[in-house]
Amino acid sequence: MAAVAETRVFLEVRRRLQSALLILGEPKEAGLLMDISITPSSLQMKTPEGCTEIWLPAEVRLVPSSCRGLQYVPGDGLHLRLQAQAEFSTKPISMFNPSSQAQGCCTFYCQSCGEVIIRDRKLLRVLPLPSENWGALVGEWCCHPDPFANKPLHPQVNDCFIGDSFFLVNLRSDLWQPRPELAPAEMPCLSSDTHFKLKPKANTKVICKRCKVILGETMSSETIKFYMTEVMIQPSERNFPVIPRSQFVQSVIAQCLVELSSARSTFRFSIQGHDGKAYVLLWLLNSDSLVIESLGSSKSITKFPLLEDTSKAESSSAWNAVKVLYQPCITSRNEKLVSSWDNDISVHSLTLPSATCLELLLILSRNNATLPLTLRCMNSFQVAFLKM
């Protein structure tokens, strides 16, 4: 920033479409003249009060001569579209990549507080679990009795099975190591439909000894399901990485949505708590957005200390993101829509701890509130970006 200025800048670059939407907010003082300059590598807005200049990431180049669709929207600012040459950035390590974990010893941490859950576990096999309805498909396609009937998919020692939003780990070899705290539990009951899912049972929660956050649930006397949003798996030679909670939750869920949409061609998701209730409905629009925004010196955006990295107070940022539509489902909202999605086989359900579902809803709401007014809604849904 060259000087303090109240110019709000929002730029969304679509890598696949090679296009960009630029929104320049109104100056704080109405009627203030503004001189706008666009170069391939930067944006500059000059007013009598100061100058706002934003340098684009190295992989992004704008084409100034392609500006089109110029219009002024009262209360929102100046809108225009232009071509953008954007390279795909390095893909983040996937939560579903077996080779990223099946190397050397790994340590499992509680993401919220850094407590060691499992230390120095040698993972020899890291395998993806089949879809939830794989048992029913076997029955439909096999002309003989199901050979997998009553054989649950539980990991052996040194195995880690990866589901849509969870890990299955065998704890038999960790009697001498730090262990998560188990709530007083009834004997878990396996579902004959999925072979690896629990029927709803009370008091099967696995909680962190230090911060008491729900990490997962018991599947059997030796198998625990850890939610991806609550546990970090790192090579044992590395230290625990301190990542803001909001950033971690967004990244994990965004990667889950991208992986599932690619593997199963599904773009609508029902985010449910471990209590079986739907908290939010998500509709994935695209996963190739690069969002660049500058809030100037605006003080209207509130930070949540429990969710954000308040030590980083820069007024501009650039980040890869997935764009989603969402509808909250708490307090009996959107009951008809929830019922409709529940009965739609193209909608995929993701189960997370109820507290994490509320965190996600808060993140989505806050992100929606920071968008320009004209971008906050689409049809009856609200719009948000989840940072990768």
Coordinates of C-alpha atoms in Angstrom, one line a residue:
M1 CA 0.0 0.0 0.0
A2 CA 1.4 3.3 -1.0
A3 CA -0.8 5.3 1.4
V4 CA -3.9 4.9 3.5
A5 CA -7.0 4.7 1.3
E6 CA -10.5 3.4 1.7
T7 CA -10.7 1.7 -1.7
R8 CA -12.0 -1.9 -1.6
V9 CA -10.6 -4.2 -4.3
F10 CA -11.9 -7.7 -5.1
L11 CA -10.4 -9.8 -7.9
E12 CA -11.5 -13.4 -8.7
V13 CA -9.4 -15.1 -11.3
R14 CA -10.7 -18.3 -12.9
R15 CA -7.7 -20.4 -14.0
R16 CA -9.6 -22.8 -16.3
L17 CA -11.6 -20.0 -18.0
Q18 CA -8.6 -17.6 -18.2
S19 CA -10.9 -14.8 -17.0
A20 CA -11.2 -12.4 -14.1
L21 CA -13.9 -10.4 -12.3
L22 CA -12.6 -7.1 -10.9
I23 CA -14.7 -5.1 -8.4
L24 CA -13.5 -1.7 -7.2
G25 CA -15.4 -0.5 -4.2
E26 CA -16.6 3.1 -3.8
P27 CA -14.3 5.5 -1.9
K28 CA -15.4 6.3 1.6
E29 CA -16.3 9.8 0.6
A30 CA -19.0 9.8 -2.1
G31 CA -18.2 11.7 -5.2
L32 CA -14.5 11.4 -4.7
L33 CA -12.6 11.2 -8.0
M34 CA -10.6 8.0 -8.7
D35 CA -8.0 7.3 -11.3
I36 CA -7.7 3.6 -12.1
S37 CA -4.7 2.0 -13.8
I38 CA -4.5 -1.7 -14.8
T39 CA -1.2 -3.3 -15.9
P40 CA -0.5 -7.0 -16.5
S41 CA 1.0 -7.3 -13.1
S42 CA -0.7 -4.7 -10.9
L43 CA -3.8 -2.6 -10.0
Q44 CA -3.5 1.0 -9.0
M45 CA -6.3 3.3 -7.7
K46 CA -5.5 6.9 -7.0
T47 CA -7.7 9.4 -5.2
P48 CA -7.0 12.8 -3.7
E49 CA -6.7 11.0 -0.3
G50 CA -4.1 8.5 -1.3
C51 CA -3.2 5.5 -3.5
T52 CA -4.0 1.8 -3.4
E53 CA -1.7 -0.4 -5.3
I54 CA -1.9 -4.2 -5.5
W55 CA 0.7 -6.4 -7.0
L56 CA -0.6 -9.7 -8.5
P57 CA 1.0 -13.1 -7.8
A58 CA 3.8 -14.1 -10.2
E59 CA 1.6 -16.7 -11.9
V60 CA -1.2 -14.2 -12.8
R61 CA -1.1 -11.8 -15.7
L62 CA -4.0 -9.6 -16.7
V63 CA -4.8 -8.4 -20.2
P64 CA -5.7 -4.7 -19.8
S65 CA -6.9 -4.4 -23.4
S66 CA -9.6 -7.1 -22.9
C67 CA -11.7 -5.0 -20.4
R68 CA -15.4 -5.4 -21.0
G69 CA -18.7 -5.3 -19.2
L70 CA -17.9 -2.1 -17.4
Q71 CA -20.7 -1.0 -15.1
Y72 CA -21.2 0.9 -11.9
V73 CA -23.3 -0.8 -9.2
P74 CA -24.5 1.6 -6.5
G75 CA -23.3 0.5 -3.1
D76 CA -20.9 -2.0 -4.6
G77 CA -18.6 -0.1 -6.9
L78 CA -17.2 -0.5 -10.4
H79 CA -17.5 -4.0 -12.0
L80 CA -15.5 -5.2 -15.0
R81 CA -14.3 -8.4 -16.6
L82 CA -11.1 -9.0 -18.4
Q83 CA -8.9 -11.9 -19.6
A84 CA -6.3 -13.3 -17.2
Q85 CA -3.4 -15.6 -17.9
A86 CA -3.1 -17.7 -14.8
E87 CA -1.0 -20.8 -14.3
F88 CA -2.1 -23.6 -12.0
S89 CA -0.2 -23.4 -8.7
T90 CA 1.3 -26.4 -7.0
K91 CA -1.4 -28.7 -5.8
P92 CA -1.6 -29.0 -2.0
I93 CA -0.9 -32.3 -0.5
S94 CA -4.1 -34.3 -0.7
M95 CA -5.7 -35.7 2.4
F96 CA -6.3 -38.8 0.4
N97 CA -2.8 -39.4 -1.0
P98 CA -1.6 -42.8 0.5
S99 CA 2.0 -42.3 -0.6
S100 CA 2.3 -39.0 1.4
Q101 CA 1.8 -40.9 4.7
A102 CA 3.1 -44.5 4.0
Q103 CA 6.7 -43.4 4.4
G104 CA 8.6 -43.7 7.7
C105 CA 7.1 -43.2 11.1
C106 CA 4.2 -40.8 11.6
T107 CA 2.8 -39.0 14.7
F108 CA -0.9 -38.2 15.1
Y109 CA -1.6 -34.8 16.8
C110 CA -4.7 -33.1 18.0
Q111 CA -5.0 -30.2 15.6
S112 CA -6.6 -27.9 18.2
C113 CA -3.9 -28.1 20.9
G114 CA -1.0 -30.1 19.5
E115 CA -1.4 -33.0 22.0
V116 CA 0.3 -36.2 20.8
I117 CA -2.4 -38.9 20.1
I118 CA -0.2 -41.7 18.6
R119 CA 3.6 -41.4 18.5
D120 CA 5.9 -42.9 15.9
R121 CA 3.4 -45.1 14.1
K122 CA 4.9 -47.0 11.2
L123 CA 2.2 -47.0 8.5
L124 CA 2.9 -49.8 6.0
R125 CA -0.5 -49.7 4.3
V126 CA -2.5 -46.5 3.7
L127 CA -5.6 -47.5 1.7
P128 CA -8.7 -45.7 0.6
L129 CA -12.0 -47.2 1.7
P130 CA -14.7 -47.9 -0.9
S131 CA -17.9 -45.9 -1.1
E132 CA -20.5 -46.3 1.6
N133 CA -22.8 -48.4 -0.5
W134 CA -20.2 -50.8 -1.8
G135 CA -21.8 -53.7 0.1
A136 CA -25.1 -53.2 -1.6
L137 CA -23.4 -53.1 -5.0
V138 CA -21.7 -56.4 -4.4
G139 CA -25.0 -58.0 -3.6
E140 CA -26.5 -56.5 -6.9
W141 CA -23.7 -57.7 -9.1
C142 CA -22.7 -61.0 -7.7
C143 CA -24.6 -64.2 -8.6
H144 CA -23.3 -65.9 -5.5
P145 CA -23.6 -65.0 -1.8
D146 CA -21.7 -61.9 -0.7
P147 CA -18.2 -63.1 0.3
F148 CA -17.7 -60.0 2.3
A149 CA -20.8 -60.3 4.4
N150 CA -20.2 -59.8 8.1
K151 CA -16.6 -59.0 7.5
P152 CA -16.0 -55.4 8.6
L153 CA -13.2 -53.4 6.9
H154 CA -11.1 -52.7 10.0
P155 CA -7.4 -51.9 9.7
Q156 CA -4.7 -54.2 11.1
V157 CA -1.6 -53.1 12.9
N158 CA 0.3 -50.5 10.8
D159 CA -2.7 -49.9 8.6
C160 CA -4.5 -46.7 8.0
F161 CA -7.8 -46.7 6.0
I162 CA -9.0 -43.4 4.6
G163 CA -12.6 -42.5 4.3
D164 CA -14.4 -39.5 2.9
S165 CA -13.6 -37.3 6.0
F166 CA -11.9 -39.7 8.4
F167 CA -9.1 -42.1 9.1
L168 CA -9.5 -45.6 10.5
V169 CA -6.5 -46.6 12.7
N170 CA -5.8 -49.7 14.8
L171 CA -4.7 -48.9 18.4
R172 CA -3.7 -52.4 19.5
S173 CA 0.0 -51.8 19.3
D174 CA -0.1 -48.5 21.2
L175 CA -0.9 -49.6 24.7
W176 CA 2.4 -48.0 25.9
Q177 CA 2.0 -44.8 23.9
P178 CA -0.1 -41.7 24.5
R179 CA -3.7 -42.5 23.7
P180 CA -6.8 -40.4 23.3
E181 CA -9.4 -40.4 26.0
L182 CA -12.4 -42.7 25.4
A183 CA -15.7 -41.6 26.8
P184 CA -17.6 -44.4 28.7
A185 CA -18.9 -46.4 25.8
E186 CA -21.3 -49.1 25.0
M187 CA -20.0 -51.9 22.7
P188 CA -20.1 -50.5 19.2
C189 CA -22.4 -52.2 16.7
L190 CA -21.4 -52.7 13.1
S191 CA -23.7 -51.9 10.2
S192 CA -24.3 -54.8 7.8
D193 CA -24.9 -52.2 5.1
T194 CA -21.5 -50.5 5.0
H195 CA -19.3 -53.0 6.9
F196 CA -17.3 -50.1 8.4
K197 CA -19.9 -47.6 9.7
L198 CA -21.3 -47.5 13.2
K199 CA -25.0 -47.6 13.9
P200 CA -25.8 -44.6 16.0
K201 CA -24.7 -45.4 19.6
A202 CA -24.3 -43.1 22.6
N203 CA -21.0 -42.5 24.3
T204 CA -18.6 -43.8 21.7
K205 CA -16.8 -40.5 21.4
V206 CA -13.0 -40.2 21.4
I207 CA -11.8 -36.9 23.0
C208 CA -8.4 -35.2 23.4
K209 CA -7.1 -35.5 27.0
R210 CA -5.8 -32.0 27.0
C211 CA -8.4 -29.8 25.3
K212 CA -11.4 -32.2 25.4
V213 CA -12.2 -31.7 21.7
I214 CA -13.9 -34.6 20.0
L215 CA -11.4 -36.4 17.8
G216 CA -13.4 -39.3 16.5
E217 CA -15.3 -42.3 17.7
T218 CA -14.7 -46.0 18.5
M219 CA -15.5 -48.5 15.8
S220 CA -14.5 -51.6 17.8
S221 CA -12.3 -52.4 20.8
E222 CA -9.2 -51.9 18.6
T223 CA -10.3 -49.5 15.9
I224 CA -10.8 -45.8 16.1
K225 CA -12.2 -43.4 13.5
F226 CA -10.4 -40.0 13.6
Y227 CA -12.0 -37.1 11.8
M228 CA -9.7 -35.3 9.3
T229 CA -10.7 -31.9 10.6
E230 CA -9.5 -32.8 14.1
V231 CA -6.3 -34.8 13.6
M232 CA -3.0 -34.0 11.9
I233 CA -0.7 -36.7 10.7
Q234 CA 3.0 -35.6 10.3
P235 CA 6.3 -37.5 9.8
S236 CA 7.7 -38.0 13.2
E237 CA 10.9 -36.1 12.4
R238 CA 8.9 -32.9 12.0
N239 CA 7.5 -30.7 14.7
F240 CA 3.9 -30.0 15.2
P241 CA 2.9 -27.2 12.7
V242 CA 0.8 -24.4 14.2
I243 CA -2.0 -23.7 11.7
P244 CA -4.9 -21.4 12.5
R245 CA -8.0 -23.4 13.1
S246 CA -10.0 -21.6 10.5
Q247 CA -7.4 -22.1 7.8
F248 CA -7.1 -25.8 8.7
V249 CA -10.8 -26.5 8.6
Q250 CA -11.3 -24.7 5.4
S251 CA -8.4 -26.5 3.7
V252 CA -9.4 -30.0 4.8
I253 CA -13.1 -29.5 3.8
A254 CA -12.2 -27.8 0.5
Q255 CA -9.9 -30.7 -0.4
C256 CA -12.6 -33.2 0.6
L257 CA -15.0 -31.5 -1.7
V258 CA -12.6 -31.4 -4.6
E259 CA -11.5 -35.0 -4.3
L260 CA -15.1 -36.3 -4.0
S261 CA -16.4 -34.2 -6.9
S262 CA -13.6 -35.5 -9.1
A263 CA -13.8 -39.1 -8.0
R264 CA -17.6 -39.5 -7.9
S265 CA -18.9 -36.6 -10.0
T266 CA -21.0 -35.3 -7.1
F267 CA -21.2 -31.6 -6.4
R268 CA -23.8 -31.3 -3.7
F269 CA -22.9 -32.2 -0.1
S270 CA -24.8 -32.4 3.2
I271 CA -22.6 -31.6 6.2
Q272 CA -23.9 -33.6 9.1
G273 CA -22.8 -33.7 12.8
H274 CA -21.9 -36.9 14.6
D275 CA -25.4 -36.5 16.2
G276 CA -26.9 -37.2 12.7
K277 CA -28.3 -33.7 12.2
A278 CA -27.7 -31.7 9.0
Y279 CA -25.9 -28.4 9.8
V280 CA -25.2 -27.0 6.3
L281 CA -25.9 -27.8 2.7
L282 CA -23.0 -27.1 0.3
W283 CA -23.0 -26.9 -3.5
L284 CA -19.5 -26.8 -5.1
L285 CA -19.4 -24.3 -8.0
N286 CA -15.7 -24.4 -9.0
S287 CA -12.3 -25.2 -7.6
D288 CA -10.0 -23.1 -9.8
S289 CA -10.5 -19.7 -8.2
L290 CA -7.7 -17.4 -7.1
V291 CA -9.1 -14.6 -5.0
I292 CA -7.2 -11.4 -4.4
E293 CA -8.7 -8.7 -2.2
S294 CA -7.7 -5.6 -0.4
L295 CA -9.8 -4.2 2.4
G296 CA -8.0 -0.9 2.7
S297 CA -8.1 0.3 6.3
S298 CA -11.7 -0.9 6.8
K299 CA -12.6 -1.7 10.4
S300 CA -16.0 -3.2 9.7
I301 CA -14.6 -6.8 9.3
T302 CA -14.5 -8.6 12.6
K303 CA -11.9 -11.2 13.3
F304 CA -12.7 -14.2 15.4
P305 CA -9.6 -14.9 17.7
L306 CA -10.6 -18.6 18.0
L307 CA -10.7 -19.1 14.3
E308 CA -8.3 -16.6 12.7
D309 CA -4.6 -16.0 12.9
T310 CA -4.8 -12.5 14.4
S311 CA -1.0 -12.1 14.3
K312 CA -1.3 -11.5 10.6
A313 CA -3.1 -8.3 10.1
E314 CA -2.2 -7.5 6.5
S315 CA -4.9 -5.6 4.6
S316 CA -4.5 -7.5 1.4
S317 CA -4.2 -11.2 0.5
A318 CA -4.3 -13.7 -2.3
W319 CA -5.4 -17.3 -1.9
N320 CA -6.5 -20.3 -3.9
A321 CA -10.1 -21.2 -3.1
V322 CA -13.2 -23.3 -3.9
K323 CA -16.4 -21.4 -4.5
V324 CA -19.5 -22.9 -2.9
L325 CA -23.2 -22.1 -2.4
Y326 CA -24.5 -22.9 1.0
Q327 CA -27.7 -23.0 3.1
P328 CA -27.6 -23.2 6.9
C329 CA -29.8 -25.9 8.4
I330 CA -29.6 -25.2 12.1
T331 CA -32.7 -24.3 14.2
S332 CA -35.0 -26.1 11.8
R333 CA -34.1 -23.8 8.8
N334 CA -34.6 -25.1 5.3
E335 CA -36.3 -28.3 6.4
K336 CA -37.9 -29.0 3.0
L337 CA -34.6 -28.5 1.2
V338 CA -32.8 -30.8 3.6
S339 CA -35.5 -33.5 3.2
S340 CA -35.2 -33.1 -0.6
W341 CA -31.4 -33.5 -0.6
D342 CA -31.6 -36.4 1.8
N343 CA -33.7 -38.3 -0.7
D344 CA -31.4 -37.4 -3.7
I345 CA -28.8 -40.1 -4.5
S346 CA -26.6 -37.4 -6.1
V347 CA -26.1 -35.7 -2.8
H348 CA -23.2 -36.9 -0.7
S349 CA -23.1 -36.7 3.1
L350 CA -20.0 -35.8 5.1
T351 CA -20.0 -36.4 8.8
L352 CA -18.0 -34.2 11.2
P353 CA -18.1 -33.4 14.9
S354 CA -21.1 -31.1 15.6
A355 CA -18.8 -28.4 17.0
T356 CA -16.8 -28.4 13.7
C357 CA -20.0 -28.1 11.7
L358 CA -20.8 -25.0 13.6
E359 CA -17.2 -23.7 13.0
L360 CA -17.7 -24.3 9.3
L361 CA -21.0 -22.4 9.3
L362 CA -19.4 -19.5 11.1
I363 CA -16.5 -19.5 8.6
L364 CA -18.9 -19.5 5.7
S365 CA -21.0 -16.7 7.2
R366 CA -18.0 -14.5 7.9
N367 CA -16.6 -15.1 4.4
N368 CA -20.0 -14.3 2.9
A369 CA -20.1 -11.0 4.8
T370 CA -16.7 -9.9 3.4
L371 CA -17.8 -10.4 -0.2
P372 CA -19.1 -7.5 -2.3
L373 CA -22.8 -7.2 -1.9
T374 CA -23.7 -8.4 -5.4
L375 CA -21.7 -11.6 -4.9
R376 CA -23.2 -12.7 -1.6
C377 CA -26.3 -14.5 -3.0
M378 CA -27.1 -16.7 -6.0
N379 CA -30.7 -17.7 -6.4
S380 CA -31.8 -18.7 -2.9
F381 CA -28.3 -19.8 -1.8
Q382 CA -25.5 -17.8 -0.1
V383 CA -22.1 -17.7 -1.6
A384 CA -18.7 -18.2 0.1
F385 CA -15.1 -19.2 -0.7
L386 CA -13.2 -21.9 1.2
K387 CA -9.4 -21.3 1.2
M388 CA -7.3 -24.2 0.0

